[in-house]
mmCIF file of C-alpha atoms and ligand atoms in Angstrom:
data_model
loop_
_atom_site.group_PDB
_atom_site.id
_atom_site.type_symbol
_atom_site.label_atom_id
_atom_site.label_comp_id
_atom_site.label_asym_id
_atom_site.label_seq_id
_atom_site.Cartn_x
_atom_site.Cartn_y
_atom_site.Cartn_z
ATOM 1 C CA MET F 131 29.438 -21.725 27.088
ATOM 2 C CA ILE F 132 32.362 -22.585 24.801
ATOM 3 C CA ILE F 133 31.340 -26.229 24.879
ATOM 4 C CA THR F 134 27.780 -25.343 23.858
ATOM 5 C CA PHE F 135 29.123 -23.186 21.041
ATOM 6 C CA VAL F 136 31.405 -25.946 19.732
ATOM 7 C CA CYS F 137 28.533 -28.404 19.924
ATOM 8 C CA LEU F 138 26.296 -26.053 18.039
ATOM 9 C CA ILE F 139 28.874 -25.609 15.310
ATOM 10 C CA SER F 140 29.578 -29.323 14.963
ATOM 11 C CA TYR F 141 25.864 -30.127 15.050
ATOM 12 C CA SER F 142 25.144 -27.713 12.249
ATOM 13 C CA CYS F 143 28.167 -28.990 10.307
ATOM 14 C CA LEU F 144 26.824 -32.493 10.664
ATOM 15 C CA GLN F 145 23.407 -31.375 9.566
ATOM 16 C CA ALA F 146 24.808 -29.478 6.606
ATOM 17 C CA GLN F 147 26.841 -32.504 5.623
ATOM 18 C CA GLU F 148 23.787 -34.720 5.816
ATOM 19 C CA LEU F 149 21.726 -32.258 3.854
ATOM 20 C CA SER F 150 24.197 -31.296 1.145
ATOM 21 C CA PRO F 151 23.015 -32.921 -2.078
ATOM 22 C CA ASN F 152 25.143 -35.401 -3.967
ATOM 23 C CA TYR F 153 25.626 -34.617 -7.645
ATOM 24 C CA ASP F 154 28.469 -37.036 -8.203
ATOM 25 C CA GLU F 155 27.574 -40.292 -9.994
ATOM 26 C CA THR F 156 30.569 -42.033 -8.447
ATOM 27 C CA LYS F 157 29.093 -41.382 -4.998
ATOM 28 C CA VAL F 158 25.717 -42.937 -5.713
ATOM 29 C CA PRO F 159 25.510 -45.825 -3.231
ATOM 30 C CA GLU F 160 24.970 -49.421 -4.255
ATOM 31 C CA TYR F 161 21.294 -50.190 -3.958
ATOM 32 C CA VAL F 162 18.821 -52.955 -4.619
ATOM 33 C CA LEU F 163 15.343 -51.950 -5.740
ATOM 34 C CA PRO F 164 12.316 -53.752 -4.355
ATOM 35 C CA ASP F 165 11.212 -56.288 -6.956
ATOM 36 C CA VAL F 166 8.109 -54.951 -8.631
ATOM 37 C CA LEU F 167 7.124 -58.468 -9.700
ATOM 38 C CA LYS F 168 7.443 -60.180 -6.318
ATOM 39 C CA THR F 169 4.656 -59.922 -3.751
ATOM 40 C CA THR F 170 5.395 -59.178 -0.104
ATOM 41 C CA THR F 171 4.851 -62.850 0.624
ATOM 42 C CA GLY F 172 7.417 -63.797 -2.012
ATOM 43 C CA LYS F 173 5.115 -64.926 -4.853
ATOM 44 C CA LEU F 174 6.347 -64.222 -8.362
ATOM 45 C CA VAL F 175 4.049 -62.269 -10.645
ATOM 46 C CA ARG F 176 4.061 -64.040 -14.015
ATOM 47 C CA ASN F 177 1.241 -62.481 -15.941
ATOM 48 C CA ARG F 178 -1.199 -59.647 -16.156
ATOM 49 C CA ASN F 179 -3.734 -61.462 -14.029
ATOM 50 C CA ASP F 180 -1.251 -62.030 -11.172
ATOM 51 C CA TRP F 181 -0.253 -58.394 -11.414
ATOM 52 C CA GLU F 182 -3.813 -57.121 -11.196
ATOM 53 C CA GLN F 183 -4.996 -59.627 -8.590
ATOM 54 C CA LEU F 184 -1.966 -59.991 -6.345
ATOM 55 C CA ARG F 185 0.524 -57.208 -6.726
ATOM 56 C CA ARG F 186 -0.947 -53.949 -7.976
ATOM 57 C CA GLY F 187 -3.239 -53.367 -5.002
ATOM 58 C CA GLU F 188 -0.489 -54.276 -2.611
ATOM 59 C CA ILE F 189 1.861 -51.653 -4.074
ATOM 60 C CA LEU F 190 -0.873 -49.033 -4.076
ATOM 61 C CA THR F 191 -1.434 -49.634 -0.363
ATOM 62 C CA LEU F 192 2.302 -49.416 0.342
ATOM 63 C CA PHE F 193 2.431 -46.008 -1.345
ATOM 64 C CA GLU F 194 -0.659 -44.890 0.530
ATOM 65 C CA ASN F 195 0.568 -45.995 3.917
ATOM 66 C CA ASN F 196 4.170 -44.931 3.624
ATOM 67 C CA ILE F 197 4.191 -41.866 1.395
ATOM 68 C CA TYR F 198 1.169 -40.121 -0.105
ATOM 69 C CA GLY F 199 -1.569 -41.117 2.318
ATOM 70 C CA GLN F 200 -4.972 -42.598 1.746
ATOM 71 C CA MET F 201 -7.078 -40.725 -0.718
ATOM 72 C CA PRO F 202 -10.808 -40.585 0.033
ATOM 73 C CA LYS F 203 -12.888 -41.934 -2.825
ATOM 74 C CA VAL F 204 -16.370 -40.863 -1.751
ATOM 75 C CA TYR F 205 -18.058 -37.539 -1.103
ATOM 76 C CA ASP F 206 -21.657 -36.524 -0.469
ATOM 77 C CA SER F 207 -22.263 -34.595 -3.681
ATOM 78 C CA ILE F 208 -20.695 -32.612 -6.482
ATOM 79 C CA ARG F 209 -21.995 -29.626 -8.446
ATOM 80 C CA TYR F 210 -20.710 -28.158 -11.683
ATOM 81 C CA SER F 211 -21.538 -24.650 -12.844
ATOM 82 C CA ILE F 212 -20.281 -22.732 -15.834
ATOM 83 C CA VAL F 213 -19.411 -19.355 -14.383
ATOM 84 C CA ASN F 214 -18.120 -17.864 -17.597
ATOM 85 C CA GLU F 215 -18.277 -18.984 -21.182
ATOM 86 C CA ASN F 216 -17.057 -17.607 -24.489
ATOM 87 C CA LYS F 217 -17.625 -19.664 -27.600
ATOM 88 C CA LYS F 218 -15.312 -17.443 -29.609
ATOM 89 C CA SER F 219 -12.308 -17.085 -27.366
ATOM 90 C CA MET F 220 -8.706 -17.208 -28.621
ATOM 91 C CA GLU F 221 -9.782 -15.131 -31.623
ATOM 92 C CA GLY F 222 -12.579 -17.503 -32.413
ATOM 93 C CA LYS F 223 -10.662 -20.718 -32.392
ATOM 94 C CA ALA F 224 -11.720 -22.053 -28.994
ATOM 95 C CA HIS F 225 -14.707 -22.392 -26.733
ATOM 96 C CA LEU F 226 -13.810 -21.199 -23.239
ATOM 97 C CA LYS F 227 -15.592 -22.603 -20.229
ATOM 98 C CA GLU F 228 -14.761 -21.549 -16.715
ATOM 99 C CA VAL F 229 -16.219 -24.295 -14.607
ATOM 100 C CA LEU F 230 -16.763 -24.164 -10.878
ATOM 101 C CA ILE F 231 -16.612 -27.656 -9.427
ATOM 102 C CA GLU F 232 -18.016 -27.733 -5.898
ATOM 103 C CA VAL F 233 -17.567 -30.883 -3.865
ATOM 104 C CA PHE F 234 -19.528 -31.394 -0.656
ATOM 105 C CA ASN F 235 -18.784 -33.747 2.217
ATOM 106 C CA GLN F 236 -19.646 -33.693 5.914
ATOM 107 C CA ARG F 237 -21.382 -30.326 5.406
ATOM 108 C CA ARG F 238 -18.236 -28.693 4.114
ATOM 109 C CA SER F 239 -17.224 -27.952 0.550
ATOM 110 C CA VAL F 240 -14.298 -27.116 -1.688
ATOM 111 C CA LYS F 241 -14.445 -25.126 -4.889
ATOM 112 C CA ILE F 242 -12.225 -26.039 -7.825
ATOM 113 C CA LYS F 243 -12.000 -23.420 -10.570
ATOM 114 C CA LEU F 244 -11.337 -25.143 -13.855
ATOM 115 C CA VAL F 245 -10.297 -23.205 -16.947
ATOM 116 C CA LEU F 246 -11.066 -25.157 -20.118
ATOM 117 C CA PHE F 247 -10.567 -24.305 -23.791
ATOM 118 C CA VAL F 248 -12.045 -26.631 -26.404
ATOM 119 C CA PRO F 249 -10.944 -26.152 -30.025
ATOM 120 C CA ASN F 250 -13.836 -25.161 -32.267
ATOM 121 C CA LYS F 251 -13.026 -26.657 -35.638
ATOM 122 C CA VAL F 252 -12.480 -30.189 -34.445
ATOM 123 C CA ALA F 253 -14.905 -33.135 -34.300
ATOM 124 C CA LYS F 254 -16.309 -33.649 -30.798
ATOM 125 C CA PRO F 255 -15.644 -35.067 -28.314
ATOM 126 C CA VAL F 256 -11.973 -34.037 -28.273
ATOM 127 C CA PRO F 257 -9.050 -35.491 -26.311
ATOM 128 C CA ALA F 258 -7.832 -33.173 -23.569
ATOM 129 C CA PHE F 259 -4.785 -32.139 -21.589
ATOM 130 C CA VAL F 260 -5.216 -31.003 -18.001
ATOM 131 C CA LEU F 261 -2.484 -29.311 -15.983
ATOM 132 C CA ILE F 262 -2.199 -29.381 -12.204
ATOM 133 C CA ASN F 263 -1.013 -25.780 -11.844
ATOM 134 C CA ASN F 264 1.396 -25.319 -8.959
ATOM 135 C CA ARG F 265 2.671 -21.925 -10.136
ATOM 136 C CA GLY F 266 0.988 -18.515 -10.344
ATOM 137 C CA LYS F 267 -2.661 -18.331 -11.364
ATOM 138 C CA ASP F 268 -1.709 -15.922 -14.145
ATOM 139 C CA ASN F 269 -0.262 -18.942 -15.975
ATOM 140 C CA MET F 270 -3.823 -20.084 -16.641
ATOM 141 C CA ASP F 271 -5.367 -16.740 -17.540
ATOM 142 C CA PRO F 272 -8.789 -17.435 -19.140
ATOM 143 C CA ALA F 273 -8.773 -13.983 -20.754
ATOM 144 C CA ARG F 274 -5.427 -14.735 -22.439
ATOM 145 C CA VAL F 275 -4.060 -11.326 -21.553
ATOM 146 C CA THR F 276 -1.205 -13.205 -19.960
ATOM 147 C CA LYS F 277 0.118 -16.039 -22.075
ATOM 148 C CA SER F 278 2.671 -18.315 -20.572
ATOM 149 C CA ASP F 279 4.885 -21.129 -21.798
ATOM 150 C CA PHE F 280 4.062 -23.008 -18.612
ATOM 151 C CA TRP F 281 0.537 -23.620 -19.924
ATOM 152 C CA PRO F 282 0.699 -22.697 -23.623
ATOM 153 C CA ALA F 283 -3.017 -23.141 -24.218
ATOM 154 C CA GLU F 284 -2.927 -21.844 -27.815
ATOM 155 C CA VAL F 285 -0.290 -24.408 -28.810
ATOM 156 C CA VAL F 286 -2.405 -27.253 -27.432
ATOM 157 C CA VAL F 287 -5.628 -25.961 -28.986
ATOM 158 C CA ASP F 288 -3.880 -25.526 -32.352
ATOM 159 C CA ALA F 289 -2.942 -29.202 -32.150
ATOM 160 C CA GLY F 290 -6.642 -30.071 -31.865
ATOM 161 C CA TYR F 291 -6.753 -30.859 -28.164
ATOM 162 C CA ALA F 292 -8.819 -29.312 -25.412
ATOM 163 C CA VAL F 293 -6.644 -27.823 -22.698
ATOM 164 C CA ALA F 294 -7.562 -27.320 -19.055
ATOM 165 C CA ALA F 295 -5.916 -26.260 -15.817
ATOM 166 C CA PHE F 296 -6.761 -25.964 -12.154
ATOM 167 C CA HIS F 297 -4.766 -24.490 -9.316
ATOM 168 C CA VAL F 298 -3.415 -26.518 -6.391
ATOM 169 C CA GLU F 299 -4.429 -23.810 -3.945
ATOM 170 C CA ASP F 300 -8.107 -24.646 -4.505
ATOM 171 C CA LEU F 301 -7.409 -28.056 -2.966
ATOM 172 C CA ALA F 302 -4.664 -27.437 -0.430
ATOM 173 C CA PRO F 303 -2.691 -24.212 -0.064
ATOM 174 C CA ASP F 304 0.977 -25.042 -0.591
ATOM 175 C CA ASN F 305 2.131 -24.083 2.844
ATOM 176 C CA LYS F 306 2.671 -26.042 6.033
ATOM 177 C CA ASP F 307 0.384 -23.828 8.101
ATOM 178 C CA GLN F 308 -2.547 -23.678 5.702
ATOM 179 C CA PHE F 309 -2.573 -26.845 3.621
ATOM 180 C CA MET F 310 -5.426 -28.235 5.722
ATOM 181 C CA ASP F 311 -7.713 -25.360 4.631
ATOM 182 C CA GLY F 312 -9.115 -27.194 1.639
ATOM 183 C CA VAL F 313 -10.003 -30.816 0.849
ATOM 184 C CA LEU F 314 -8.804 -31.911 4.272
ATOM 185 C CA GLN F 315 -11.678 -29.970 5.835
ATOM 186 C CA LEU F 316 -13.974 -32.456 4.111
ATOM 187 C CA TYR F 317 -12.080 -35.408 5.529
ATOM 188 C CA PRO F 318 -10.816 -34.271 8.943
ATOM 189 C CA GLU F 319 -10.114 -37.870 9.991
ATOM 190 C CA LYS F 320 -7.280 -37.950 7.442
ATOM 191 C CA MET F 321 -5.431 -35.299 9.435
ATOM 192 C CA GLU F 322 -5.515 -37.556 12.490
ATOM 193 C CA ALA F 323 -4.087 -40.548 10.649
ATOM 194 C CA ASP F 324 -0.357 -41.116 10.157
ATOM 195 C CA ASN F 325 -1.237 -42.539 6.757
ATOM 196 C CA GLY F 326 -3.793 -39.875 5.901
ATOM 197 C CA MET F 327 -3.418 -37.794 2.773
ATOM 198 C CA ARG F 328 -1.695 -34.434 2.855
ATOM 199 C CA ALA F 329 -1.191 -31.688 0.253
ATOM 200 C CA ILE F 330 0.096 -33.781 -2.687
ATOM 201 C CA GLY F 331 -2.744 -36.250 -2.086
ATOM 202 C CA ALA F 332 -5.247 -33.392 -2.011
ATOM 203 C CA TRP F 333 -4.000 -32.045 -5.350
ATOM 204 C CA ALA F 334 -4.265 -35.513 -6.864
ATOM 205 C CA TRP F 335 -7.785 -35.804 -5.435
ATOM 206 C CA GLY F 336 -8.599 -32.549 -7.224
ATOM 207 C CA ALA F 337 -7.429 -33.994 -10.549
ATOM 208 C CA SER F 338 -9.929 -36.813 -10.075
ATOM 209 C CA ARG F 339 -12.755 -34.347 -9.468
ATOM 210 C CA VAL F 340 -11.831 -32.640 -12.742
ATOM 211 C CA MET F 341 -12.099 -36.089 -14.329
ATOM 212 C CA ASP F 342 -15.565 -36.401 -12.749
ATOM 213 C CA TYR F 343 -16.469 -33.205 -14.556
ATOM 214 C CA PHE F 344 -15.022 -34.377 -17.891
ATOM 215 C CA GLU F 345 -17.290 -37.407 -17.672
ATOM 216 C CA LYS F 346 -20.204 -34.969 -17.892
ATOM 217 C CA ASP F 347 -18.896 -32.587 -20.549
ATOM 218 C CA GLN F 348 -19.964 -33.751 -24.014
ATOM 219 C CA LEU F 349 -17.195 -31.764 -25.700
ATOM 220 C CA VAL F 350 -14.403 -33.674 -23.991
ATOM 221 C CA ASP F 351 -13.421 -37.264 -24.755
ATOM 222 C CA ARG F 352 -13.224 -38.664 -21.237
ATOM 223 C CA LYS F 353 -11.368 -41.727 -22.527
ATOM 224 C CA LYS F 354 -8.543 -39.548 -23.800
ATOM 225 C CA VAL F 355 -7.527 -37.304 -20.935
ATOM 226 C CA VAL F 356 -3.826 -36.578 -20.442
ATOM 227 C CA LEU F 357 -2.848 -35.450 -16.950
ATOM 228 C CA VAL F 358 0.196 -33.174 -16.754
ATOM 229 C CA GLY F 359 2.111 -31.975 -13.723
ATOM 230 C CA HIS F 360 5.348 -30.093 -13.225
ATOM 231 C CA SER F 361 7.657 -30.697 -10.292
ATOM 232 C CA ARG F 362 5.499 -30.872 -7.139
ATOM 233 C CA GLY F 363 2.549 -30.953 -9.552
ATOM 234 C CA GLY F 364 4.316 -33.836 -11.332
ATOM 235 C CA LYS F 365 4.465 -35.803 -8.097
ATOM 236 C CA ALA F 366 0.719 -35.257 -7.866
ATOM 237 C CA SER F 367 0.064 -36.212 -11.515
ATOM 238 C CA LEU F 368 1.780 -39.569 -10.960
ATOM 239 C CA TRP F 369 -0.110 -40.256 -7.758
ATOM 240 C CA ALA F 370 -3.430 -39.229 -9.317
ATOM 241 C CA ALA F 371 -2.912 -41.439 -12.380
ATOM 242 C CA ALA F 372 -1.818 -44.348 -10.188
ATOM 243 C CA GLN F 373 -5.029 -44.035 -8.179
ATOM 244 C CA ASP F 374 -7.478 -43.110 -10.874
ATOM 245 C CA GLU F 375 -7.444 -45.356 -13.928
ATOM 246 C CA ARG F 376 -9.687 -43.001 -15.855
ATOM 247 C CA PHE F 377 -6.632 -40.917 -16.823
ATOM 248 C CA ALA F 378 -5.513 -42.248 -20.192
ATOM 249 C CA ILE F 379 -1.976 -40.851 -20.104
ATOM 250 C CA CYS F 380 0.252 -39.429 -17.382
ATOM 251 C CA VAL F 381 2.936 -36.796 -17.905
ATOM 252 C CA THR F 382 5.326 -35.864 -15.119
ATOM 253 C CA ASN F 383 7.848 -33.092 -15.734
ATOM 254 C CA CYS F 384 10.898 -32.488 -13.507
ATOM 255 C CA SER F 385 9.113 -34.289 -10.670
ATOM 256 C CA GLY F 386 12.293 -35.580 -9.030
ATOM 257 C CA ASN F 387 12.257 -36.802 -5.467
ATOM 258 C CA THR F 388 9.063 -38.622 -4.506
ATOM 259 C CA GLY F 389 8.023 -38.051 -8.095
ATOM 260 C CA ALA F 390 9.519 -40.026 -10.960
ATOM 261 C CA ALA F 391 13.106 -40.310 -9.645
ATOM 262 C CA LEU F 392 14.430 -43.298 -7.711
ATOM 263 C CA ALA F 393 14.846 -42.505 -4.008
ATOM 264 C CA ARG F 394 17.576 -45.083 -3.407
ATOM 265 C CA ARG F 395 20.067 -43.269 -5.637
ATOM 266 C CA GLN F 396 20.112 -40.466 -3.075
ATOM 267 C CA PHE F 397 21.079 -38.085 -5.866
ATOM 268 C CA GLY F 398 20.001 -34.432 -5.635
ATOM 269 C CA GLU F 399 17.018 -33.959 -3.371
ATOM 270 C CA ARG F 400 16.609 -36.540 -0.591
ATOM 271 C CA ILE F 401 13.652 -37.681 1.465
ATOM 272 C CA ALA F 402 14.920 -36.015 4.655
ATOM 273 C CA VAL F 403 15.320 -32.749 2.805
ATOM 274 C CA ILE F 404 11.929 -32.781 1.126
ATOM 275 C CA ASN F 405 10.225 -33.715 4.400
ATOM 276 C CA ALA F 406 12.003 -30.883 6.223
ATOM 277 C CA ALA F 407 11.221 -28.253 3.587
ATOM 278 C CA PHE F 408 7.685 -29.449 2.805
ATOM 279 C CA PRO F 409 6.363 -31.302 5.876
ATOM 280 C CA HIS F 410 2.829 -30.863 4.536
ATOM 281 C CA TRP F 411 3.295 -32.747 1.244
ATOM 282 C CA PHE F 412 3.447 -36.362 2.420
ATOM 283 C CA ASN F 413 2.011 -38.339 5.298
ATOM 284 C CA ASN F 414 3.523 -38.672 8.779
ATOM 285 C CA ASN F 415 4.829 -42.184 8.151
ATOM 286 C CA TYR F 416 7.075 -40.900 5.381
ATOM 287 C CA LYS F 417 9.160 -38.995 7.916
ATOM 288 C CA SER F 418 10.451 -42.294 9.305
ATOM 289 C CA PHE F 419 12.318 -42.831 6.024
ATOM 290 C CA ASN F 420 14.446 -39.702 6.426
ATOM 291 C CA ASN F 421 17.997 -40.863 5.639
ATOM 292 C CA LYS F 422 16.657 -44.412 5.360
ATOM 293 C CA GLU F 423 15.819 -44.714 1.678
ATOM 294 C CA ASN F 424 16.737 -48.407 1.672
ATOM 295 C CA MET F 425 14.107 -49.186 4.279
ATOM 296 C CA LEU F 426 11.259 -48.071 2.019
ATOM 297 C CA PRO F 427 9.158 -51.013 0.889
ATOM 298 C CA VAL F 428 8.739 -49.267 -2.479
ATOM 299 C CA ASP F 429 10.724 -47.099 -4.846
ATOM 300 C CA GLN F 430 9.426 -44.765 -7.509
ATOM 301 C CA HIS F 431 9.665 -47.260 -10.408
ATOM 302 C CA MET F 432 6.743 -48.966 -8.678
ATOM 303 C CA LEU F 433 4.674 -45.786 -8.871
ATOM 304 C CA ILE F 434 5.261 -45.707 -12.641
ATOM 305 C CA SER F 435 4.297 -49.396 -12.767
ATOM 306 C CA LEU F 436 0.942 -48.658 -11.160
ATOM 307 C CA ILE F 437 0.018 -46.582 -14.210
ATOM 308 C CA ALA F 438 0.630 -49.468 -16.657
ATOM 309 C CA PRO F 439 -0.621 -50.253 -19.212
ATOM 310 C CA ARG F 440 -1.465 -46.578 -19.639
ATOM 311 C CA PRO F 441 1.373 -44.568 -21.202
ATOM 312 C CA VAL F 442 3.687 -42.524 -18.979
ATOM 313 C CA TYR F 443 6.017 -39.761 -20.106
ATOM 314 C CA ALA F 444 8.600 -38.499 -17.625
ATOM 315 C CA THR F 445 10.729 -35.528 -18.540
ATOM 316 C CA ASN F 446 13.636 -33.587 -17.076
ATOM 317 C CA ALA F 447 15.837 -30.588 -17.704
ATOM 318 C CA SER F 448 19.602 -30.926 -18.083
ATOM 319 C CA GLU F 449 20.490 -28.306 -15.472
ATOM 320 C CA ASP F 450 17.984 -29.619 -12.953
ATOM 321 C CA LEU F 451 20.189 -32.169 -11.229
ATOM 322 C CA TRP F 452 18.175 -31.634 -8.036
ATOM 323 C CA ALA F 453 15.409 -33.662 -9.752
ATOM 324 C CA ASP F 454 17.863 -36.401 -10.847
ATOM 325 C CA PRO F 455 17.288 -36.876 -14.603
ATOM 326 C CA LYS F 456 19.219 -40.165 -14.608
ATOM 327 C CA GLY F 457 17.279 -41.479 -11.615
ATOM 328 C CA THR F 458 14.070 -40.654 -13.465
ATOM 329 C CA PHE F 459 15.192 -42.562 -16.530
ATOM 330 C CA LEU F 460 16.157 -45.559 -14.364
ATOM 331 C CA SER F 461 12.805 -45.463 -12.657
ATOM 332 C CA LEU F 462 11.100 -45.772 -16.055
ATOM 333 C CA LYS F 463 13.456 -48.577 -17.082
ATOM 334 C CA ASN F 464 12.674 -50.506 -13.937
ATOM 335 C CA ALA F 465 8.949 -50.238 -14.611
ATOM 336 C CA GLU F 466 9.368 -51.969 -17.991
ATOM 337 C CA PRO F 467 8.636 -55.511 -16.702
ATOM 338 C CA VAL F 468 5.114 -54.473 -15.730
ATOM 339 C CA PHE F 469 4.369 -52.947 -19.137
ATOM 340 C CA LEU F 470 5.726 -56.131 -20.696
ATOM 341 C CA LEU F 471 3.061 -58.127 -18.853
ATOM 342 C CA TYR F 472 0.642 -56.251 -21.126
ATOM 343 C CA GLY F 473 2.755 -56.973 -24.194
ATOM 344 C CA LEU F 474 3.950 -53.379 -24.271
ATOM 345 C CA LYS F 475 7.592 -53.091 -25.167
ATOM 346 C CA SER F 476 9.304 -49.867 -24.225
ATOM 347 C CA ALA F 477 11.550 -48.167 -26.775
ATOM 348 C CA LEU F 478 13.828 -46.697 -24.126
ATOM 349 C CA PRO F 479 17.516 -47.352 -24.741
ATOM 350 C CA LYS F 480 19.677 -49.076 -22.108
ATOM 351 C CA VAL F 481 21.272 -45.809 -21.023
ATOM 352 C CA PRO F 482 19.665 -42.355 -20.879
ATOM 353 C CA PRO F 483 19.262 -40.787 -24.319
ATOM 354 C CA GLY F 484 21.219 -37.603 -24.994
ATOM 355 C CA VAL F 485 19.895 -34.183 -24.109
ATOM 356 C CA ASP F 486 17.075 -33.001 -26.412
ATOM 357 C CA ASN F 487 16.627 -36.513 -27.758
ATOM 358 C CA PRO F 488 13.079 -37.444 -26.794
ATOM 359 C CA VAL F 489 12.039 -41.094 -26.938
ATOM 360 C CA ILE F 490 8.348 -40.633 -27.653
ATOM 361 C CA GLN F 491 7.033 -43.625 -29.553
ATOM 362 C CA SER F 492 6.958 -45.856 -26.524
ATOM 363 C CA PRO F 493 4.517 -46.737 -23.727
ATOM 364 C CA ILE F 494 7.140 -45.382 -21.317
ATOM 365 C CA ALA F 495 8.695 -42.235 -22.729
ATOM 366 C CA TYR F 496 11.464 -39.896 -21.654
ATOM 367 C CA HIS F 497 13.315 -36.738 -22.491
ATOM 368 C CA ASN F 498 15.904 -34.497 -20.930
ATOM 369 C CA ARG F 499 15.574 -30.982 -22.309
ATOM 370 C CA THR F 500 18.414 -28.482 -22.328
ATOM 371 C CA GLY F 501 17.919 -25.901 -19.628
ATOM 372 C CA GLU F 502 16.635 -25.369 -16.168
ATOM 373 C CA HIS F 503 13.833 -26.599 -13.926
ATOM 374 C CA ASN F 504 10.731 -25.476 -15.793
ATOM 375 C CA LEU F 505 7.850 -26.513 -18.014
ATOM 376 C CA THR F 506 8.222 -25.102 -21.513
ATOM 377 C CA VAL F 507 6.733 -25.139 -25.011
ATOM 378 C CA TYR F 508 9.396 -27.668 -26.001
ATOM 379 C CA ASP F 509 8.014 -29.999 -23.316
ATOM 380 C CA TRP F 510 4.384 -29.420 -24.300
ATOM 381 C CA THR F 511 5.130 -29.972 -27.989
ATOM 382 C CA SER F 512 6.665 -33.311 -27.073
ATOM 383 C CA PHE F 513 3.669 -34.222 -24.869
ATOM 384 C CA ILE F 514 1.409 -33.537 -27.854
ATOM 385 C CA LYS F 515 3.499 -35.862 -30.046
ATOM 386 C CA PHE F 516 3.269 -38.511 -27.321
ATOM 387 C CA ALA F 517 -0.522 -38.187 -27.125
ATOM 388 C CA ASP F 518 -0.801 -38.163 -30.939
ATOM 389 C CA TYR F 519 1.158 -41.408 -31.053
ATOM 390 C CA HIS F 520 -0.931 -43.171 -28.413
ATOM 391 C CA PHE F 521 -4.284 -41.812 -29.571
ATOM 392 C CA LYS F 522 -3.274 -42.640 -33.160
ATOM 393 C CA ILE F 523 -3.776 -39.104 -34.381
ATOM 394 C CA VAL F 524 -2.138 -38.698 -37.768
ATOM 395 C CA ARG F 525 -1.331 -35.197 -38.955
HETATM 396 C C1 LIG P 666 11.559 -27.738 -4.869
HETATM 397 C C2 LIG P 666 11.365 -29.120 -4.304
HETATM 398 C C3 LIG P 666 11.176 -30.090 -5.411
HETATM 399 C C4 LIG P 666 10.185 -29.598 -6.441
HETATM 400 C C5 LIG P 666 10.237 -28.114 -6.677
HETATM 401 C C6 LIG P 666 9.033 -27.502 -7.415
HETATM 402 O O1 LIG P 666 11.851 -26.806 -3.959
HETATM 403 O O2 LIG P 666 12.505 -29.431 -3.556
HETATM 404 O O3 LIG P 666 10.848 -31.360 -4.897
HETATM 405 O O4 LIG P 666 8.919 -29.994 -6.132
HETATM 406 O O5 LIG P 666 10.357 -27.412 -5.512
HETATM 407 O O6 LIG P 666 7.891 -27.857 -7.194
HETATM 408 O O7 LIG P 666 9.288 -26.644 -8.257
#
C-alpha cells in the first residue's frame, strides 16, 4: 500500500517535471534543424526549380504523414446559397452576405456558414481577409450587435478590404469526443489511417472550401485572399496555406507549438503536452514524437517555407511565452533560404525585433505585441499594412 502510494507520488512528480514548461532561454537545448534545402536523399536544392520539383512535395508529405494528416482534395459536389443579404449593412458602408457552403461526399455533407462583408465604395473585385474563427461565434456577428476586436470587421472594411469569417465547429467540433462529427464523416477512411487528417486538418480543409466559394463570387478578388488564424486557428491557417496555393498571403497569430514556433527549442508548450491536451488536433503518428522533438523529420520553419513565395506574417504577444515568440521568429528566419530562391529578401533583423516593433515590409514578416495571448485591433491593423504592402495598395 505504502509502496504503491510512493510510486504514485514519484510517478506524478516525474510526469509534472516532464510536463512543466521551460521559459528559461539558458535551458533551451542545443538543436540542429533539418536542412530545408537538402532532400531526404541528400541532394542540395540550388534553385527554384529544384525546390518545386524535388523538395517542396517531399516536405509536404512529411508534414502530412507525421503531423497534420492527409487532406482530401476531392468531393462529390459543392453548393453555395446566400441565406441572408444586406447591401446596406454597417450603416451603408458594406454589403453583407451570409453564405451557406454545403459540401457533399459519399452521401454525407457538411455546412460551412460564411459571414462576408464587402465594402461598398470600392472598385470590385476587392481583396479579402478571411478568419478561421476558433473562438465564440459572437465574434463574427453578422448583425454587428456584438463587435469584437478579435474580428474587427469595420476596421478591415474601412481599409477597403472585404472581410470574412467561418467557425471551426462547422468543420470539426473542437473536442476529442466530437471532432469526427464534421468533415471526417465525409472521409471516414481518414479516421482509420494513422496519417489521416484530424481537427486542425479539417479546419484547414474548410478554409479551402471558402476559397472555392471566393472563386465564384464576383465581388471578391480571388487572387488577393489573406488567410488569418489565431492560435489553434493559426496552426490551421499555416497548414491551409501550405496546402492550397490559392491563398495569396498567410497570417498566423500566436500559433506557437505545431504552428509557427520551432518544436526543437522545447520552449513553452511541447509536443507531448499538446498531444495530451488536444489528442484530436493532429494525426496518430504525431504522438510518437512526444518528448522526441529531435526525431521529427521536419520542424516548423519548413511549414513556413512551403508557403513561399507567398508572403507570411507571424505574430506573437509578449506575455504569451507558451507560444514561444522567439521560436516563432527563428522559424521565420530559417525559412529565409527558400524565399531567397525566389529572389525575395526578408527584412527581418538577425535577432528578434523589440516589442511593438513590427517588421512589415518583407515577404516574411513578424511582430511581438505587448500583452497577452489574443488577437487584437493592433494585430489586424498591422495585417492590413502587410497586405497593402504586398498588394501595392497606396493610401
Ligand atoms: C492552448 C494550446 C495552444 C493554443 C491555444 C489556443 O491551450 O495549448 O497550442 O492553440 O490553446 O488555441 O488559444
